[in-house]
Amino acid sequence: MRTGEDFRHTIRRGAKGVQPTLVTHVVPGTGGPTSVGFVVSKAVGSAVDRNRVKRQLRHLMRERVTSLPPGTKVVVRALPSSAGSPSSTLASELDLALSRSGAR
């Protein structure tokens, strides 16, 4: 996901799954490529912290994107508490958020 319009559409129209460290917005797909976008604001921390969180989330979503229906659009928004969270916590909360938003 690369354009602001894709992000806006997914956040406004998607089903929301909320966890203490992240929020997911999911628009179910009807075919085509699945796309995932990440939102990590300055509230998460320094540039080093934000990039670490983005890398962790990208790695975790790479493992889960094959289980999503084709054409699904997902936005993962990291909350400030995600900066200090270990990968195992992010993984379990990502799974819960995706299931709550109807992606799995």
PDB file of N, CA and C in Angstrom, residues 29-96:
ATOM      1  N   GLY A  29     -10.881  -8.710   0.793  1.00  0.00           N
ATOM      2  CA  GLY A  29     -10.584  -8.681  -0.625  1.00  0.00           C
ATOM      3  C   GLY A  29     -11.551  -9.478  -1.462  1.00  0.00           C
ATOM      4  N   THR A  30     -11.585  -9.111  -2.731  1.00  0.00           N
ATOM      5  CA  THR A  30     -12.405  -9.840  -3.698  1.00  0.00           C
ATOM      6  C   THR A  30     -11.558 -10.305  -4.867  1.00  0.00           C
ATOM      7  N   GLY A  31     -10.271 -10.337  -4.682  1.00  0.00           N
ATOM      8  CA  GLY A  31      -9.359 -10.754  -5.740  1.00  0.00           C
ATOM      9  C   GLY A  31      -8.281  -9.716  -5.953  1.00  0.00           C
ATOM     10  N   GLY A  32      -7.235 -10.116  -6.630  1.00  0.00           N
ATOM     11  CA  GLY A  32      -6.121  -9.209  -6.869  1.00  0.00           C
ATOM     12  C   GLY A  32      -5.071  -9.337  -5.781  1.00  0.00           C
ATOM     13  N   PRO A  33      -4.095  -8.469  -5.813  1.00  0.00           N
ATOM     14  CA  PRO A  33      -3.014  -8.572  -4.822  1.00  0.00           C
ATOM     15  C   PRO A  33      -3.437  -8.050  -3.448  1.00  0.00           C
ATOM     16  N   THR A  34      -2.956  -8.706  -2.421  1.00  0.00           N
ATOM     17  CA  THR A  34      -3.178  -8.264  -1.050  1.00  0.00           C
ATOM     18  C   THR A  34      -2.167  -7.179  -0.735  1.00  0.00           C
ATOM     19  N   SER A  35      -2.597  -6.127  -0.045  1.00  0.00           N
ATOM     20  CA  SER A  35      -1.659  -5.053   0.292  1.00  0.00           C
ATOM     21  C   SER A  35      -1.744  -4.722   1.772  1.00  0.00           C
ATOM     22  N   VAL A  36      -0.586  -4.371   2.331  1.00  0.00           N
ATOM     23  CA  VAL A  36      -0.469  -4.054   3.745  1.00  0.00           C
ATOM     24  C   VAL A  36       0.281  -2.740   3.883  1.00  0.00           C
ATOM     25  N   GLY A  37      -0.200  -1.875   4.769  1.00  0.00           N
ATOM     26  CA  GLY A  37       0.468  -0.610   5.051  1.00  0.00           C
ATOM     27  C   GLY A  37       0.661  -0.455   6.545  1.00  0.00           C
ATOM     28  N   PHE A  38       1.669   0.324   6.927  1.00  0.00           N
ATOM     29  CA  PHE A  38       1.994   0.515   8.336  1.00  0.00           C
ATOM     30  C   PHE A  38       2.006   1.995   8.664  1.00  0.00           C
ATOM     31  N   VAL A  39       1.458   2.340   9.834  1.00  0.00           N
ATOM     32  CA  VAL A  39       1.464   3.705  10.322  1.00  0.00           C
ATOM     33  C   VAL A  39       2.152   3.684  11.685  1.00  0.00           C
ATOM     34  N   VAL A  40       3.312   4.347  11.763  1.00  0.00           N
ATOM     35  CA  VAL A  40       4.067   4.420  13.015  1.00  0.00           C
ATOM     36  C   VAL A  40       4.402   5.885  13.228  1.00  0.00           C
ATOM     37  N   SER A  41       3.684   6.544  14.136  1.00  0.00           N
ATOM     38  CA  SER A  41       3.839   7.979  14.329  1.00  0.00           C
ATOM     39  C   SER A  41       5.017   8.295  15.240  1.00  0.00           C
ATOM     40  N   LYS A  42       5.327   9.574  15.337  1.00  0.00           N
ATOM     41  CA  LYS A  42       6.422  10.024  16.201  1.00  0.00           C
ATOM     42  C   LYS A  42       6.128   9.787  17.675  1.00  0.00           C
ATOM     43  N   ALA A  43       4.878   9.555  18.018  1.00  0.00           N
ATOM     44  CA  ALA A  43       4.527   9.260  19.407  1.00  0.00           C
ATOM     45  C   ALA A  43       5.127   7.929  19.866  1.00  0.00           C
ATOM     46  N   VAL A  44       5.459   7.060  18.914  1.00  0.00           N
ATOM     47  CA  VAL A  44       6.063   5.769  19.254  1.00  0.00           C
ATOM     48  C   VAL A  44       7.460   5.959  19.813  1.00  0.00           C
ATOM     49  N   GLY A  45       8.189   6.948  19.319  1.00  0.00           N
ATOM     50  CA  GLY A  45       9.538   7.195  19.827  1.00  0.00           C
ATOM     51  C   GLY A  45      10.430   7.810  18.777  1.00  0.00           C
ATOM     52  N   SER A  46      11.720   7.640  18.992  1.00  0.00           N
ATOM     53  CA  SER A  46      12.712   8.191  18.064  1.00  0.00           C
ATOM     54  C   SER A  46      12.651   7.442  16.732  1.00  0.00           C
ATOM     55  N   ALA A  47      13.387   7.934  15.764  1.00  0.00           N
ATOM     56  CA  ALA A  47      13.408   7.296  14.444  1.00  0.00           C
ATOM     57  C   ALA A  47      13.895   5.851  14.549  1.00  0.00           C
ATOM     58  N   VAL A  48      14.846   5.618  15.428  1.00  0.00           N
ATOM     59  CA  VAL A  48      15.358   4.255  15.621  1.00  0.00           C
ATOM     60  C   VAL A  48      14.242   3.350  16.133  1.00  0.00           C
ATOM     61  N   ASP A  49      13.489   3.813  17.111  1.00  0.00           N
ATOM     62  CA  ASP A  49      12.386   3.028  17.667  1.00  0.00           C
ATOM     63  C   ASP A  49      11.299   2.785  16.627  1.00  0.00           C
ATOM     64  N   ARG A  50      10.939   3.822  15.894  1.00  0.00           N
ATOM     65  CA  ARG A  50       9.892   3.682  14.872  1.00  0.00           C
ATOM     66  C   ARG A  50      10.297   2.690  13.794  1.00  0.00           C
ATOM     67  N   ASN A  51      11.532   2.783  13.335  1.00  0.00           N
ATOM     68  CA  ASN A  51      11.989   1.857  12.300  1.00  0.00           C
ATOM     69  C   ASN A  51      12.064   0.427  12.817  1.00  0.00           C
ATOM     70  N   ARG A  52      12.446   0.238  14.073  1.00  0.00           N
ATOM     71  CA  ARG A  52      12.486  -1.105  14.662  1.00  0.00           C
ATOM     72  C   ARG A  52      11.081  -1.700  14.700  1.00  0.00           C
ATOM     73  N   VAL A  53      10.118  -0.897  15.128  1.00  0.00           N
ATOM     74  CA  VAL A  53       8.733  -1.374  15.188  1.00  0.00           C
ATOM     75  C   VAL A  53       8.239  -1.713  13.786  1.00  0.00           C
ATOM     76  N   LYS A  54       8.526  -0.863  12.796  1.00  0.00           N
ATOM     77  CA  LYS A  54       8.101  -1.141  11.419  1.00  0.00           C
ATOM     78  C   LYS A  54       8.705  -2.442  10.896  1.00  0.00           C
ATOM     79  N   ARG A  55       9.993  -2.657  11.169  1.00  0.00           N
ATOM     80  CA  ARG A  55      10.642  -3.893  10.714  1.00  0.00           C
ATOM     81  C   ARG A  55      10.006  -5.113  11.363  1.00  0.00           C
ATOM     82  N   GLN A  56       9.730  -5.026  12.669  1.00  0.00           N
ATOM     83  CA  GLN A  56       9.096  -6.147  13.359  1.00  0.00           C
ATOM     84  C   GLN A  56       7.714  -6.436  12.781  1.00  0.00           C
ATOM     85  N   LEU A  57       6.928  -5.393  12.573  1.00  0.00           N
ATOM     86  CA  LEU A  57       5.580  -5.583  12.042  1.00  0.00           C
ATOM     87  C   LEU A  57       5.604  -6.113  10.607  1.00  0.00           C
ATOM     88  N   ARG A  58       6.525  -5.620   9.789  1.00  0.00           N
ATOM     89  CA  ARG A  58       6.656  -6.128   8.416  1.00  0.00           C
ATOM     90  C   ARG A  58       6.977  -7.619   8.426  1.00  0.00           C
ATOM     91  N   HIS A  59       7.903  -8.003   9.291  1.00  0.00           N
ATOM     92  CA  HIS A  59       8.285  -9.415   9.389  1.00  0.00           C
ATOM     93  C   HIS A  59       7.092 -10.270   9.835  1.00  0.00           C
ATOM     94  N   LEU A  60       6.352  -9.796  10.824  1.00  0.00           N
ATOM     95  CA  LEU A  60       5.204 -10.545  11.320  1.00  0.00           C
ATOM     96  C   LEU A  60       4.097 -10.644  10.277  1.00  0.00           C
ATOM     97  N   MET A  61       3.844  -9.573   9.549  1.00  0.00           N
ATOM     98  CA  MET A  61       2.789  -9.600   8.522  1.00  0.00           C
ATOM     99  C   MET A  61       3.186 -10.465   7.336  1.00  0.00           C
ATOM    100  N   ARG A  62       4.470 -10.536   7.035  1.00  0.00           N
ATOM    101  CA  ARG A  62       4.938 -11.375   5.925  1.00  0.00           C
ATOM    102  C   ARG A  62       4.517 -12.824   6.148  1.00  0.00           C
ATOM    103  N   GLU A  63       4.541 -13.268   7.408  1.00  0.00           N
ATOM    104  CA  GLU A  63       4.151 -14.637   7.732  1.00  0.00           C
ATOM    105  C   GLU A  63       2.636 -14.837   7.676  1.00  0.00           C
ATOM    106  N   ARG A  64       1.872 -13.775   7.855  1.00  0.00           N
ATOM    107  CA  ARG A  64       0.425 -13.886   7.959  1.00  0.00           C
ATOM    108  C   ARG A  64      -0.322 -13.503   6.688  1.00  0.00           C
ATOM    109  N   VAL A  65       0.326 -12.855   5.757  1.00  0.00           N
ATOM    110  CA  VAL A  65      -0.378 -12.344   4.576  1.00  0.00           C
ATOM    111  C   VAL A  65      -0.917 -13.477   3.696  1.00  0.00           C
ATOM    112  N   THR A  66      -0.298 -14.639   3.721  1.00  0.00           N
ATOM    113  CA  THR A  66      -0.780 -15.748   2.896  1.00  0.00           C
ATOM    114  C   THR A  66      -2.104 -16.307   3.404  1.00  0.00           C
ATOM    115  N   SER A  67      -2.416 -16.081   4.671  1.00  0.00           N
ATOM    116  CA  SER A  67      -3.684 -16.587   5.219  1.00  0.00           C
ATOM    117  C   SER A  67      -4.857 -15.642   4.953  1.00  0.00           C
ATOM    118  N   LEU A  68      -4.578 -14.463   4.400  1.00  0.00           N
ATOM    119  CA  LEU A  68      -5.636 -13.494   4.100  1.00  0.00           C
ATOM    120  C   LEU A  68      -6.215 -13.777   2.716  1.00  0.00           C
ATOM    121  N   PRO A  69      -7.504 -13.488   2.516  1.00  0.00           N
ATOM    122  CA  PRO A  69      -8.086 -13.656   1.180  1.00  0.00           C
ATOM    123  C   PRO A  69      -7.407 -12.727   0.165  1.00  0.00           C
ATOM    124  N   PRO A  70      -7.301 -13.153  -1.092  1.00  0.00           N
ATOM    125  CA  PRO A  70      -6.675 -12.300  -2.108  1.00  0.00           C
ATOM    126  C   PRO A  70      -7.390 -10.962  -2.240  1.00  0.00           C
ATOM    127  N   GLY A  71      -6.623  -9.889  -2.350  1.00  0.00           N
ATOM    128  CA  GLY A  71      -7.172  -8.556  -2.522  1.00  0.00           C
ATOM    129  C   GLY A  71      -7.459  -7.821  -1.232  1.00  0.00           C
ATOM    130  N   THR A  72      -7.180  -8.436  -0.106  1.00  0.00           N
ATOM    131  CA  THR A  72      -7.428  -7.802   1.183  1.00  0.00           C
ATOM    132  C   THR A  72      -6.486  -6.622   1.385  1.00  0.00           C
ATOM    133  N   LYS A  73      -6.999  -5.557   1.969  1.00  0.00           N
ATOM    134  CA  LYS A  73      -6.177  -4.393   2.305  1.00  0.00           C
ATOM    135  C   LYS A  73      -6.121  -4.281   3.822  1.00  0.00           C
ATOM    136  N   VAL A  74      -4.904  -4.151   4.363  1.00  0.00           N
ATOM    137  CA  VAL A  74      -4.690  -4.093   5.806  1.00  0.00           C
ATOM    138  C   VAL A  74      -3.827  -2.889   6.134  1.00  0.00           C
ATOM    139  N   VAL A  75      -4.235  -2.130   7.146  1.00  0.00           N
ATOM    140  CA  VAL A  75      -3.394  -1.072   7.706  1.00  0.00           C
ATOM    141  C   VAL A  75      -3.144  -1.439   9.157  1.00  0.00           C
ATOM    142  N   VAL A  76      -1.873  -1.471   9.544  1.00  0.00           N
ATOM    143  CA  VAL A  76      -1.481  -1.752  10.919  1.00  0.00           C
ATOM    144  C   VAL A  76      -0.931  -0.453  11.493  1.00  0.00           C
ATOM    145  N   ARG A  77      -1.585   0.051  12.547  1.00  0.00           N
ATOM    146  CA  ARG A  77      -1.151   1.288  13.196  1.00  0.00           C
ATOM    147  C   ARG A  77      -0.542   0.947  14.539  1.00  0.00           C
ATOM    148  N   ALA A  78       0.730   1.286  14.712  1.00  0.00           N
ATOM    149  CA  ALA A  78       1.431   1.014  15.963  1.00  0.00           C
ATOM    150  C   ALA A  78       1.112   2.105  16.975  1.00  0.00           C
ATOM    151  N   LEU A  79       0.818   1.704  18.188  1.00  0.00           N
ATOM    152  CA  LEU A  79       0.570   2.640  19.280  1.00  0.00           C
ATOM    153  C   LEU A  79       1.862   2.858  20.064  1.00  0.00           C
ATOM    154  N   PRO A  80       1.952   3.925  20.850  1.00  0.00           N
ATOM    155  CA  PRO A  80       3.205   4.223  21.565  1.00  0.00           C
ATOM    156  C   PRO A  80       3.740   3.081  22.425  1.00  0.00           C
ATOM    157  N   SER A  81       2.875   2.247  22.967  1.00  0.00           N
ATOM    158  CA  SER A  81       3.336   1.137  23.803  1.00  0.00           C
ATOM    159  C   SER A  81       4.034   0.033  23.014  1.00  0.00           C
ATOM    160  N   SER A  82       3.978   0.082  21.692  1.00  0.00           N
ATOM    161  CA  SER A  82       4.625  -0.953  20.878  1.00  0.00           C
ATOM    162  C   SER A  82       6.138  -0.821  20.864  1.00  0.00           C
ATOM    163  N   ALA A  83       6.673   0.346  21.195  1.00  0.00           N
ATOM    164  CA  ALA A  83       8.122   0.562  21.138  1.00  0.00           C
ATOM    165  C   ALA A  83       8.872  -0.344  22.097  1.00  0.00           C
ATOM    166  N   GLY A  84       8.353  -0.591  23.272  1.00  0.00           N
ATOM    167  CA  GLY A  84       9.058  -1.411  24.250  1.00  0.00           C
ATOM    168  C   GLY A  84       8.618  -2.860  24.268  1.00  0.00           C
ATOM    169  N   SER A  85       7.737  -3.244  23.365  1.00  0.00           N
ATOM    170  CA  SER A  85       7.188  -4.601  23.385  1.00  0.00           C
ATOM    171  C   SER A  85       8.084  -5.578  22.638  1.00  0.00           C
ATOM    172  N   PRO A  86       8.265  -6.787  23.188  1.00  0.00           N
ATOM    173  CA  PRO A  86       9.030  -7.807  22.464  1.00  0.00           C
ATOM    174  C   PRO A  86       8.240  -8.319  21.265  1.00  0.00           C
ATOM    175  N   SER A  87       8.937  -8.944  20.336  1.00  0.00           N
ATOM    176  CA  SER A  87       8.297  -9.455  19.118  1.00  0.00           C
ATOM    177  C   SER A  87       7.202 -10.465  19.418  1.00  0.00           C
ATOM    178  N   SER A  88       7.395 -11.281  20.452  1.00  0.00           N
ATOM    179  CA  SER A  88       6.383 -12.284  20.775  1.00  0.00           C
ATOM    180  C   SER A  88       5.068 -11.628  21.186  1.00  0.00           C
ATOM    181  N   THR A  89       5.143 -10.530  21.926  1.00  0.00           N
ATOM    182  CA  THR A  89       3.937  -9.808  22.318  1.00  0.00           C
ATOM    183  C   THR A  89       3.270  -9.177  21.103  1.00  0.00           C
ATOM    184  N   LEU A  90       4.074  -8.557  20.236  1.00  0.00           N
ATOM    185  CA  LEU A  90       3.518  -7.961  19.015  1.00  0.00           C
ATOM    186  C   LEU A  90       2.856  -9.029  18.153  1.00  0.00           C
ATOM    187  N   ALA A  91       3.468 -10.202  18.069  1.00  0.00           N
ATOM    188  CA  ALA A  91       2.920 -11.282  17.249  1.00  0.00           C
ATOM    189  C   ALA A  91       1.556 -11.732  17.774  1.00  0.00           C
ATOM    190  N   SER A  92       1.458 -11.956  19.067  1.00  0.00           N
ATOM    191  CA  SER A  92       0.184 -12.426  19.613  1.00  0.00           C
ATOM    192  C   SER A  92      -0.896 -11.350  19.500  1.00  0.00           C
ATOM    193  N   GLU A  93      -0.519 -10.094  19.727  1.00  0.00           N
ATOM    194  CA  GLU A  93      -1.507  -9.022  19.613  1.00  0.00           C
ATOM    195  C   GLU A  93      -1.907  -8.764  18.166  1.00  0.00           C
ATOM    196  N   LEU A  94      -0.984  -8.953  17.234  1.00  0.00           N
ATOM    197  CA  LEU A  94      -1.324  -8.817  15.823  1.00  0.00           C
ATOM    198  C   LEU A  94      -2.319  -9.903  15.423  1.00  0.00           C
ATOM    199  N   ASP A  95      -2.098 -11.124  15.880  1.00  0.00           N
ATOM    200  CA  ASP A  95      -3.038 -12.206  15.581  1.00  0.00           C
ATOM    201  C   ASP A  95      -4.427 -11.910  16.144  1.00  0.00           C
ATOM    202  N   LEU A  96      -4.474 -11.424  17.386  1.00  0.00           N
ATOM    203  CA  LEU A  96      -5.769 -11.098  17.996  1.00  0.00           C
ATOM    204  C   LEU A  96      -6.464  -9.949  17.262  1.00  0.00           C
TER     205      LEU A  96
END
